[in-house]
Amino acid sequence: MTFGRRLWTDLKPHALSFSGMLLISAAIAQAANQNLGWLMVQGGLVWWLSRRLHCVPNPQTSKAAQRSIDSATPLDETLQALVKACPLAITVFTLDGTVQLWNPAAEQIFGWRADEVIGKFLPSIPIEKRDEFLSHLATVRQGDSLENLRSRRLRKSGDLIDVEIWAAPIVNAVGTVSCMSIVSDISERSRIEAERRQLIEREQQAQIDREQVRGQLFKTLESITDGFVAYDRAWCITYINTKGAQTLGHCTPDELLGRSAWEAFPGLKASPFGFVLEQALAENRVLEVESFYEPFDAWFSVRVYPSEAGVAVYFRNVTHRRQTAEHLKLALQQEQSARQEAEAANRLKDEFLATLSHELRTPLNVVLGCIQLLQARRSNSTTANRAIDAIDRNTKQLTQLIEDLLDVSQIITGKLKLNPRPVNLSCPIAAAIALVQPAALTKNLQLTWQLDPLEHQAIADIASIQKLMWHLLSNAIKFTPAGGKIEVRLEAAEDAVPAAFARITVSDTGEGIAPEFLPHVFDRFRQADGSLTRAYGGLGLGMAIVRYIVEQHGGTIQAHSAGLGKGTTFTVLLPLATSAGESLNGDRNGRKAVSSPLDPDFVQPDRQRTKTASIQSSNQN
């Protein structure tokens, strides 16, 4: 059929969109009835406009076309209620950003009332997101929609929130394209996702830290001179160090792991060693025995430590000692003295191992408990953070214990190497002070120091000097009550004639040392009072390490105390290089001499430098 231009104009009012033209064309082609409807926004309301087209076919001469146009009416009440009750922010704005619709959820999410934003540029767009917003409008202008778009929006309070956006184009009554946007506030979801990522990262780091601690523990066991083997409660070998494998069978640990003790060592069960192993586990107490093991034709000294997992056994081959005639003669001549020394040594070893067990088990239990808490994943973020902090703190404590054990092991085996070079002693001393300052502040201690410039440098291992000072300062902080004082001094020892020496003193107002214990203060594994060990922690190794470092540098160390409760002073004398010709290769006193100033590593002493400072907690009276 054919319609004239005027008929087409009548059928297409000025508000009809391009999609409406398509429907009319389809109706004419099919000579059928068609309904056409579209959304428009005017005055902050959503409107539904509809047109009904009725086409009458006429094969020859067209009859008059009839159409009826329903007047524009407000959107159905159900749709209006839906927009109003929707918990998501629904907004409509022009392609230049002017707001046309702003529902109650938008008011709640963004903070602006509808009357504050309608007719104005969308206020919720942050400046840094303006280009992104205009790009999205360009997409809508082309007729495309946006789905699940994540971005950030501004609230009236000035806060930024994470949002998820859906947007689509709509056409108003005059054919102008606008943008309808639905916005969901996902700030809480984003926060939870971020916390979950952080929690996973911390769990992974905690696992790494735990593996590192285990690795360091195994390294310690590999470095000791005794054999060590661990059995579970079924008497299967769960761990054996290299020394132990070599002592028991000249084999590797892998050849013994997983095997039964009774199978790996024939005759063990019927021997005194087998009896002690089973008795220690049954009675849950430490036992030791020294006896002859016929299958190996050797004497062994064995100490057994039971636990919930099984038993740990330290052992050594003592055949040579047992068979040495000189040793037997000495044992007969000095039986009483030897027995007393052996008992004292055993007590020290027992105390040390008990202390070591406590110092290792306590932080390990904390670490394992926190890891189990994190693995359960039922804890909130606050509890998880506390667990992570506890793991970090106890892991550092374990690391320090292991480092002390390794230092002592290297001292015992003679493997602790020094790297001497010209050193301005104030540098490692200041570094050690900086390390302990937080601990001093925590205990509300007054820590003061004065580092006088010295005429000469020392030839020393700078890391060892720093470790020496760290042990002295940590010891002072540990045994000085809150509000006490600690003083550090570095000065030239004027009375050390003819040689040049530096004098380092560390004084405190702490617990002091009993006169009877002063001669033993630098002995390995010796501690003045078992109750203090439990109160303050530690293995009793620090002062032994300090003495070894001082003596390796050709110096001396002394401890002074007027008695319990009267504080302690440690005095260290270290030799200084008095000429470029002295080095650690040997000077007139047999000590090694200083490198020449021509050496590129030689550092000239700063004769003007002096440090005097103090730190004190802000709440100290």
XYZ file of C-alpha atoms in Angstrom:
621
model
C 0.000 0.000 0.000
C 1.064 3.611 -0.454
C 0.863 6.522 1.949
C 1.433 10.113 1.092
C 3.856 12.407 2.855
C 1.145 14.086 4.894
C -0.180 10.773 6.154
C 3.344 9.788 7.302
C 3.678 13.131 9.092
C 0.396 12.600 10.871
C 1.442 9.154 11.943
C 4.833 10.296 13.301
C 4.487 12.914 16.024
C 7.509 14.953 17.019
C 8.153 12.704 20.047
C 8.376 9.485 18.020
C 11.834 7.846 18.123
C 13.605 5.961 15.368
C 12.495 2.678 16.918
C 8.917 3.946 16.637
C 9.386 4.563 12.921
C 10.500 0.975 12.488
C 7.350 -0.293 14.208
C 5.150 1.884 11.994
C 6.926 0.636 8.904
C 6.423 -2.926 10.072
C 2.741 -2.267 10.745
C 2.224 -0.841 7.273
C 4.042 -3.735 5.668
C 1.962 -6.293 7.591
C -1.294 -4.322 7.595
C -1.607 -5.132 11.277
C -2.108 -3.394 14.589
C 1.065 -2.358 16.496
C 1.692 -0.863 19.936
C 4.660 1.481 20.440
C 5.908 2.591 23.867
C 9.005 4.237 25.355
C 10.306 5.804 28.591
C 10.775 9.498 29.146
C 11.992 11.487 32.147
C 10.506 14.875 32.877
C 10.375 16.860 36.099
C 12.195 14.137 38.041
C 9.524 11.500 37.177
C 9.674 8.505 34.875
C 6.871 8.522 32.237
C 5.581 5.849 29.866
C 4.529 7.110 26.427
C 2.599 4.803 24.111
C 1.158 4.984 20.600
C -1.197 2.545 18.951
C -1.149 2.232 15.165
C -4.115 0.715 13.241
C -3.496 -0.012 9.566
C -6.360 -0.802 7.122
C -5.245 -2.578 3.923
C -6.814 -1.527 0.562
C -5.599 -3.398 -2.484
C -6.556 -0.688 -4.935
C -7.498 2.553 -3.301
C -6.544 3.040 0.279
C -9.208 3.669 2.782
C -8.514 6.323 5.346
C -5.841 5.249 7.898
C -6.977 5.414 11.441
C -4.824 5.789 14.490
C -5.476 6.569 18.100
C -2.896 8.099 20.364
C -3.087 7.487 24.057
C -2.131 10.550 25.995
C 1.062 10.429 28.028
C 0.400 9.124 31.543
C 2.680 8.708 34.599
C 4.459 5.410 34.939
C 2.485 2.616 36.381
C 2.283 2.873 40.204
C 4.024 -0.485 40.620
C 7.033 0.711 38.627
C 7.146 3.992 40.552
C 7.070 2.085 43.846
C 9.811 -0.230 42.610
C 12.123 2.689 41.773
C 11.386 4.288 45.116
C 11.871 1.121 47.201
C 14.882 -0.219 45.328
C 17.926 -0.456 47.669
C 20.205 0.403 44.759
C 20.825 3.978 43.684
C 18.851 4.663 40.471
C 19.759 7.881 38.669
C 19.032 9.329 35.261
C 21.147 12.088 33.770
C 21.750 13.686 30.406
C 24.828 12.944 28.367
C 26.455 16.094 29.721
C 25.960 14.804 33.303
C 22.876 16.826 34.358
C 20.771 14.869 36.871
C 17.125 14.160 35.956
C 16.198 11.401 38.428
C 17.581 10.655 41.928
C 15.797 7.933 43.933
C 15.777 7.581 47.791
C 18.500 4.922 47.714
C 20.747 7.403 45.885
C 20.054 9.918 48.652
C 21.035 7.353 51.295
C 24.158 6.096 49.501
C 25.558 9.441 48.325
C 24.115 11.810 50.963
C 22.584 14.442 48.616
C 18.804 14.956 48.546
C 17.050 14.835 45.202
C 16.236 18.560 45.298
C 19.956 19.294 45.768
C 21.095 17.501 42.613
C 18.259 17.455 40.028
C 19.113 19.869 37.249
C 22.773 19.997 38.261
C 25.898 18.133 37.175
C 26.197 14.744 38.852
C 28.009 15.609 42.148
C 29.162 12.095 42.998
C 31.933 11.983 40.374
C 35.416 12.503 41.927
C 37.759 14.755 39.994
C 40.134 11.893 39.279
C 37.226 9.863 37.816
C 35.841 12.672 35.598
C 37.541 11.436 32.402
C 36.413 7.881 33.090
C 32.823 9.075 33.605
C 32.815 11.047 30.347
C 34.179 8.004 28.537
C 31.293 5.933 29.888
C 28.807 8.576 28.729
C 30.332 8.355 25.259
C 29.711 4.613 25.311
C 26.072 5.159 26.282
C 25.700 7.837 23.568
C 26.564 5.142 21.014
C 23.696 3.004 22.294
C 25.802 0.545 24.317
C 25.230 -0.534 27.911
C 27.664 -0.916 30.808
C 27.485 -3.884 33.162
C 29.252 -4.742 36.427
C 31.577 -1.767 36.132
C 33.660 -1.161 39.270
C 34.656 2.372 40.144
C 34.743 4.873 42.999
C 32.218 7.591 43.804
C 32.112 10.606 46.099
C 29.709 11.057 49.000
C 28.474 14.401 50.246
C 30.643 13.897 53.356
C 33.729 13.836 51.140
C 34.341 10.103 51.597
C 35.068 7.874 48.623
C 33.166 4.595 48.288
C 33.611 1.567 46.051
C 30.651 1.018 43.719
C 29.431 -1.345 41.034
C 27.593 0.308 38.134
C 25.086 -0.722 35.476
C 24.161 1.885 32.856
C 22.032 1.957 29.698
C 20.732 4.605 27.266
C 17.087 5.794 27.324
C 15.218 8.200 25.011
C 13.040 11.032 26.262
C 9.939 12.576 24.680
C 11.851 14.615 22.106
C 14.206 11.830 21.079
C 17.150 12.939 23.231
C 19.309 10.130 24.611
C 19.902 10.099 28.371
C 21.639 7.622 30.654
C 19.981 5.526 33.340
C 22.469 4.318 35.975
C 22.023 1.763 38.748
C 24.702 1.910 41.445
C 25.468 -0.565 44.243
C 27.654 0.414 47.211
C 30.226 -2.406 47.480
C 32.561 -0.726 49.985
C 31.951 -3.381 52.625
C 32.463 -6.171 50.116
C 35.693 -4.555 48.899
C 36.917 -4.215 52.477
C 36.163 -7.862 53.219
C 37.899 -8.956 50.021
C 40.974 -6.860 50.895
C 41.072 -8.247 54.437
C 40.742 -11.764 53.092
C 43.652 -11.190 50.717
C 45.757 -9.810 53.559
C 44.804 -12.739 55.783
C 45.800 -15.230 53.105
C 49.112 -13.429 52.593
C 49.774 -13.451 56.330
C 48.883 -17.130 56.574
C 51.314 -17.868 53.785
C 54.026 -15.786 55.479
C 53.353 -17.526 58.793
C 53.806 -20.877 57.066
C 57.080 -19.677 55.563
C 58.246 -18.422 58.969
C 57.357 -21.734 60.582
C 59.321 -23.640 57.955
C 62.271 -21.310 58.467
C 62.185 -21.909 62.228
C 62.050 -25.648 61.678
C 64.935 -25.384 59.248
C 66.991 -23.435 61.779
C 66.199 -25.999 64.480
C 67.341 -28.829 62.227
C 70.447 -26.846 61.361
C 71.217 -26.527 65.068
C 70.783 -30.252 65.605
C 73.074 -30.929 62.661
C 75.743 -28.663 64.129
C 75.957 -30.232 67.601
C 78.741 -32.715 68.331
C 76.461 -35.294 69.988
C 74.382 -37.797 68.080
C 70.663 -37.063 68.176
C 67.774 -39.357 67.264
C 64.003 -38.948 67.729
C 61.513 -41.842 67.979
C 57.726 -41.710 67.879
C 55.646 -43.720 70.343
C 55.735 -46.704 67.979
C 59.564 -46.580 68.157
C 59.973 -45.552 64.525
C 62.850 -43.192 63.738
C 61.402 -39.777 62.824
C 64.683 -37.832 62.773
C 68.400 -38.523 63.162
C 71.239 -36.086 62.611
C 74.258 -36.849 60.458
C 76.532 -37.328 63.481
C 74.093 -39.829 64.959
C 73.797 -41.831 61.734
C 77.561 -42.007 61.390
C 78.011 -43.039 65.024
C 75.351 -45.758 64.940
C 76.046 -47.366 61.611
C 78.341 -45.349 59.362
C 75.320 -44.586 57.168
C 73.209 -41.607 56.124
C 70.086 -40.371 57.942
C 67.886 -41.303 54.964
C 68.838 -44.956 55.382
C 67.428 -44.966 58.922
C 64.351 -42.700 58.703
C 61.075 -44.569 59.151
C 62.684 -47.776 60.373
C 61.865 -49.369 63.710
C 64.487 -48.881 66.417
C 64.370 -52.575 67.306
C 64.877 -53.527 63.641
C 67.595 -50.980 62.848
C 69.650 -51.808 65.954
C 69.568 -55.547 66.740
C 69.799 -56.323 70.425
C 68.787 -52.805 71.468
C 65.507 -53.836 73.090
C 67.225 -56.332 75.404
C 70.059 -53.951 76.283
C 70.202 -51.370 79.103
C 69.558 -48.722 76.433
C 66.272 -50.347 75.390
C 65.180 -50.582 79.024
C 65.938 -46.894 79.645
C 64.141 -45.852 76.444
C 60.923 -47.634 77.426
C 61.146 -46.579 81.078
C 61.633 -42.896 80.212
C 58.584 -42.957 77.927
C 56.440 -44.904 80.401
C 57.350 -42.742 83.410
C 57.630 -39.487 81.418
C 60.944 -38.495 82.989
C 64.473 -37.824 81.762
C 66.804 -40.804 82.123
C 70.407 -41.457 81.211
C 72.634 -44.482 80.989
C 76.187 -45.313 79.979
C 76.737 -48.901 78.966
C 78.398 -51.302 76.533
C 76.524 -52.146 73.316
C 77.756 -55.490 72.071
C 76.565 -55.322 68.419
C 78.757 -52.228 67.901
C 81.462 -53.335 70.334
C 81.449 -49.862 71.864
C 80.481 -47.902 74.965
C 77.772 -45.259 74.672
C 76.533 -42.463 76.899
C 72.807 -41.902 76.369
C 70.318 -39.339 77.713
C 66.606 -39.775 76.973
C 63.997 -36.949 76.957
C 60.348 -38.089 76.728
C 57.545 -36.003 75.191
C 53.999 -36.453 73.940
C 55.330 -37.276 70.472
C 57.832 -39.900 71.666
C 61.423 -39.597 72.898
C 64.484 -37.557 71.941
C 67.866 -39.142 72.576
C 71.295 -37.515 72.824
C 74.181 -39.990 72.699
C 77.907 -40.238 72.116
C 80.501 -42.971 71.743
C 82.583 -42.963 74.923
C 84.620 -46.068 74.192
C 87.890 -44.213 74.025
C 87.287 -42.544 77.362
C 86.267 -45.797 78.997
C 89.257 -47.681 77.672
C 91.890 -45.054 78.315
C 94.089 -46.175 81.143
C 95.054 -42.625 81.960
C 91.429 -41.668 82.334
C 90.810 -44.656 84.617
C 93.832 -43.769 86.714
C 92.728 -40.144 86.961
C 89.228 -41.293 87.892
C 90.630 -43.411 90.719
C 92.909 -40.655 92.013
C 90.332 -37.903 91.869
C 87.130 -39.879 92.300
C 85.448 -37.492 94.651
C 86.415 -34.393 92.731
C 85.465 -35.959 89.423
C 82.098 -37.085 90.804
C 81.312 -33.609 92.064
C 82.340 -32.048 88.770
C 80.315 -34.599 86.836
C 77.262 -33.979 88.997
C 77.672 -30.241 88.604
C 78.106 -30.648 84.847
C 75.045 -32.878 84.694
C 73.034 -30.381 86.684
C 74.148 -27.615 84.380
C 73.304 -29.704 81.360
C 69.948 -30.665 82.857
C 69.213 -27.052 83.689
C 70.334 -25.913 80.271
C 68.313 -28.546 78.433
C 65.287 -27.873 80.631
C 65.681 -24.153 79.980
C 66.228 -24.771 76.274
C 63.152 -27.002 76.166
C 61.104 -24.315 77.906
C 62.480 -21.445 75.820
C 61.830 -23.344 72.583
C 58.538 -24.995 73.512
C 56.816 -21.873 74.830
C 57.131 -19.724 71.671
C 56.645 -22.777 69.441
C 53.373 -23.582 71.214
C 52.266 -19.979 70.703
C 53.231 -20.113 67.017
C 51.511 -23.462 66.459
C 48.402 -22.340 68.329
C 48.164 -19.146 66.282
C 48.693 -21.052 63.035
C 45.913 -23.478 63.963
C 43.690 -20.502 64.756
C 44.426 -18.967 61.365
C 43.968 -22.281 59.549
C 40.532 -22.660 61.132
C 39.569 -19.389 59.389
C 36.870 -18.702 61.911
C 38.625 -15.796 63.554
C 37.830 -12.167 62.886
C 40.412 -9.747 61.565
C 41.339 -8.444 65.044
C 42.028 -11.935 66.365
C 43.924 -12.798 63.193
C 46.102 -9.699 63.536
C 46.878 -10.570 67.138
C 47.779 -14.100 66.056
C 50.091 -12.782 63.346
C 51.767 -10.420 65.850
C 52.238 -13.294 68.301
C 53.776 -15.456 65.573
C 56.126 -12.640 64.576
C 57.190 -11.903 68.161
C 57.774 -15.530 69.132
C 59.528 -16.332 65.849
C 62.015 -13.517 66.529
C 62.537 -14.875 70.039
C 63.224 -18.348 68.627
C 65.584 -16.899 66.038
C 67.649 -15.169 68.742
C 67.811 -18.367 70.812
C 68.964 -20.345 67.798
C 71.565 -17.712 66.895
C 72.993 -17.931 70.427
C 73.082 -21.731 70.190
C 74.845 -21.541 66.839
C 77.368 -19.032 68.198
C 78.157 -21.278 71.169
C 78.380 -24.317 68.908
C 80.819 -22.471 66.650
C 82.821 -21.346 69.685
C 82.991 -24.917 71.004
C 84.060 -26.283 67.622
C 86.395 -23.362 66.900
C 84.467 -22.378 63.784
C 83.475 -18.853 64.803
C 85.465 -16.741 62.340
C 86.305 -13.053 62.761
C 86.912 -10.511 60.013
C 89.186 -7.891 61.625
C 89.733 -4.475 60.072
C 90.287 -0.899 61.280
C 87.188 0.129 63.230
C 86.031 3.292 64.957
C 84.594 1.607 68.074
C 81.851 4.190 68.476
C 80.153 2.876 65.316
C 79.288 -0.696 66.449
C 78.549 0.575 69.970
C 76.079 3.166 68.644
C 74.492 0.535 66.402
C 73.951 -1.792 69.373
C 72.439 1.054 71.409
C 69.988 1.786 68.590
C 68.901 -1.859 68.562
C 68.031 -1.948 72.277
C 66.435 1.503 72.582
C 62.861 0.220 71.979
C 63.258 -2.367 74.756
C 64.596 0.283 77.138
C 61.668 2.577 76.385
C 59.215 -0.268 76.908
C 60.582 -0.847 80.428
C 60.703 2.896 81.166
C 64.485 2.807 81.610
C 66.819 5.774 81.346
C 69.542 4.813 78.877
C 72.454 7.243 78.537
C 75.701 6.982 76.649
C 78.910 8.943 76.114
C 81.253 7.893 73.321
C 84.519 9.841 73.536
C 86.609 10.260 70.375
C 89.688 8.014 70.478
C 93.129 8.839 69.125
C 93.485 5.409 67.550
C 91.250 2.860 65.926
C 90.823 -0.754 66.939
C 91.509 -3.710 64.692
C 88.308 -5.631 65.208
C 85.435 -7.522 63.649
C 82.715 -4.875 63.638
C 79.831 -7.383 63.675
C 81.308 -9.189 66.694
C 81.802 -5.917 68.608
C 78.184 -4.973 67.915
C 77.049 -8.422 69.106
C 79.197 -8.056 72.243
C 77.555 -4.712 73.063
C 74.074 -6.039 72.259
C 74.494 -8.872 74.772
C 75.786 -6.519 77.490
C 72.976 -3.999 76.925
C 70.263 -6.668 76.641
C 71.497 -8.207 79.888
C 71.344 -4.806 81.614
C 67.823 -4.117 80.318
C 66.644 -7.597 81.327
C 67.801 -7.325 84.956
C 67.083 -3.627 85.570
C 63.597 -2.874 86.954
C 61.356 -0.201 85.471
C 62.568 3.314 86.183
C 66.187 2.201 86.483
C 69.236 3.600 84.725
C 71.759 2.175 82.273
C 74.933 4.019 81.286
C 77.364 3.264 78.436
C 80.815 4.869 78.156
C 83.623 4.615 75.613
C 86.919 6.256 76.558
C 90.657 5.830 76.308
C 92.116 3.705 79.108
C 94.779 6.120 80.346
C 96.052 3.660 82.958
C 96.748 0.951 80.327
C 100.459 1.747 79.913
C 102.446 1.271 77.707
C 99.853 -0.190 75.297
C 96.855 1.820 74.085
C 93.481 0.412 75.079
C 89.866 1.508 74.805
C 87.686 1.100 77.877
C 83.999 0.274 77.403
C 81.769 0.227 80.480
C 78.115 -0.766 80.764
C 76.602 0.050 84.169
C 73.088 -0.500 85.470
C 71.078 -0.086 88.662
C 69.544 -3.536 88.364
C 69.462 -6.814 90.283
C 73.212 -7.017 90.860
C 75.251 -10.220 91.238
C 75.848 -12.265 94.375
C 79.563 -12.404 95.341
C 79.641 -16.213 95.131
C 78.403 -16.144 91.549
C 80.739 -13.455 90.190
C 83.523 -15.949 89.286
C 81.051 -17.942 87.168
C 79.241 -15.110 85.413
C 81.031 -15.813 82.103
C 80.666 -19.616 82.206
C 78.544 -21.313 79.571
C 75.094 -22.463 80.710
C 75.537 -20.879 84.158
C 72.766 -18.716 85.574
C 72.638 -17.251 89.050
C 69.132 -18.323 90.001
C 66.707 -20.753 88.366
C 63.767 -18.577 89.368
C 65.329 -15.647 87.512
C 65.686 -17.865 84.454
C 61.965 -18.456 84.425
C 61.189 -14.819 85.213
C 63.485 -13.275 82.613
C 64.097 -16.078 80.092
C 67.347 -16.846 78.289
C 69.794 -19.741 78.124
C 72.787 -18.330 80.020
C 74.928 -18.128 76.879
C 75.259 -14.378 76.319
C 78.114 -13.680 78.738
C 80.084 -16.696 77.478
C 79.783 -15.333 73.939
C 80.869 -11.878 75.157
C 83.987 -13.234 76.880
C 84.965 -15.259 73.808
C 84.668 -12.217 71.511
C 86.676 -10.015 73.882
C 89.453 -12.581 74.253
C 89.626 -13.169 70.497
C 90.321 -9.439 70.128
C 93.152 -9.592 72.681
C 91.119 -7.809 75.343
C 89.774 -8.487 78.821
C 86.366 -8.223 80.498
C 85.438 -7.953 84.168
C 82.154 -7.879 86.059
C 81.759 -5.716 89.179
C 78.830 -5.723 91.606
C 78.472 -4.636 95.227
C 75.902 -7.387 95.742
C 72.280 -8.226 95.095
C 70.119 -5.200 94.413
C 73.120 -2.894 93.922
C 73.561 -2.977 90.165
C 76.322 -4.301 87.937
C 79.147 -2.838 85.856
C 80.879 -4.681 83.012
C 84.268 -3.280 81.944
C 85.812 -4.241 78.605
C 89.380 -3.351 77.576
C 90.180 -3.615 73.861
C 93.614 -2.902 72.348
C 93.975 -0.013 69.910
C 96.301 0.255 66.924
C 98.956 2.805 67.863
C 100.744 2.883 64.495
C 100.193 2.046 60.850
C 102.701 -0.788 61.186
C 100.619 -2.765 63.675
C 98.238 -5.385 62.373
C 96.664 -8.604 63.485
C 99.749 -10.418 62.174
C 101.445 -9.696 65.502
C 102.757 -6.723 67.471
C 105.172 -6.519 70.356
C 102.627 -8.098 72.678
C 101.901 -11.007 70.342
C 98.639 -9.520 69.090
C 97.956 -9.006 65.410
C 98.719 -5.573 64.020
C 96.820 -2.794 62.213
C 96.681 -2.372 58.457
C 98.444 0.582 56.866
C 96.643 3.834 56.052
C 97.426 2.948 52.437
C 94.887 0.152 52.760
C 91.707 1.374 50.996
C 89.568 -0.075 53.810
C 91.424 1.946 56.471
C 89.145 4.517 58.158
C 90.676 7.585 59.806
C 89.392 8.151 63.357
C 87.098 11.132 63.849
C 88.807 12.883 66.748
C 86.087 15.493 67.114
C 83.189 13.102 67.327
C 81.432 12.577 70.638
C 77.982 11.373 71.465
C 76.141 12.055 74.670
C 72.433 11.439 74.774
C 69.735 9.795 76.779
C 66.361 8.285 76.140
C 63.581 8.215 78.657
C 59.950 7.228 78.422
C 57.636 10.212 78.223
C 55.590 8.993 81.196
C 58.586 8.600 83.504
C 58.238 10.482 86.792
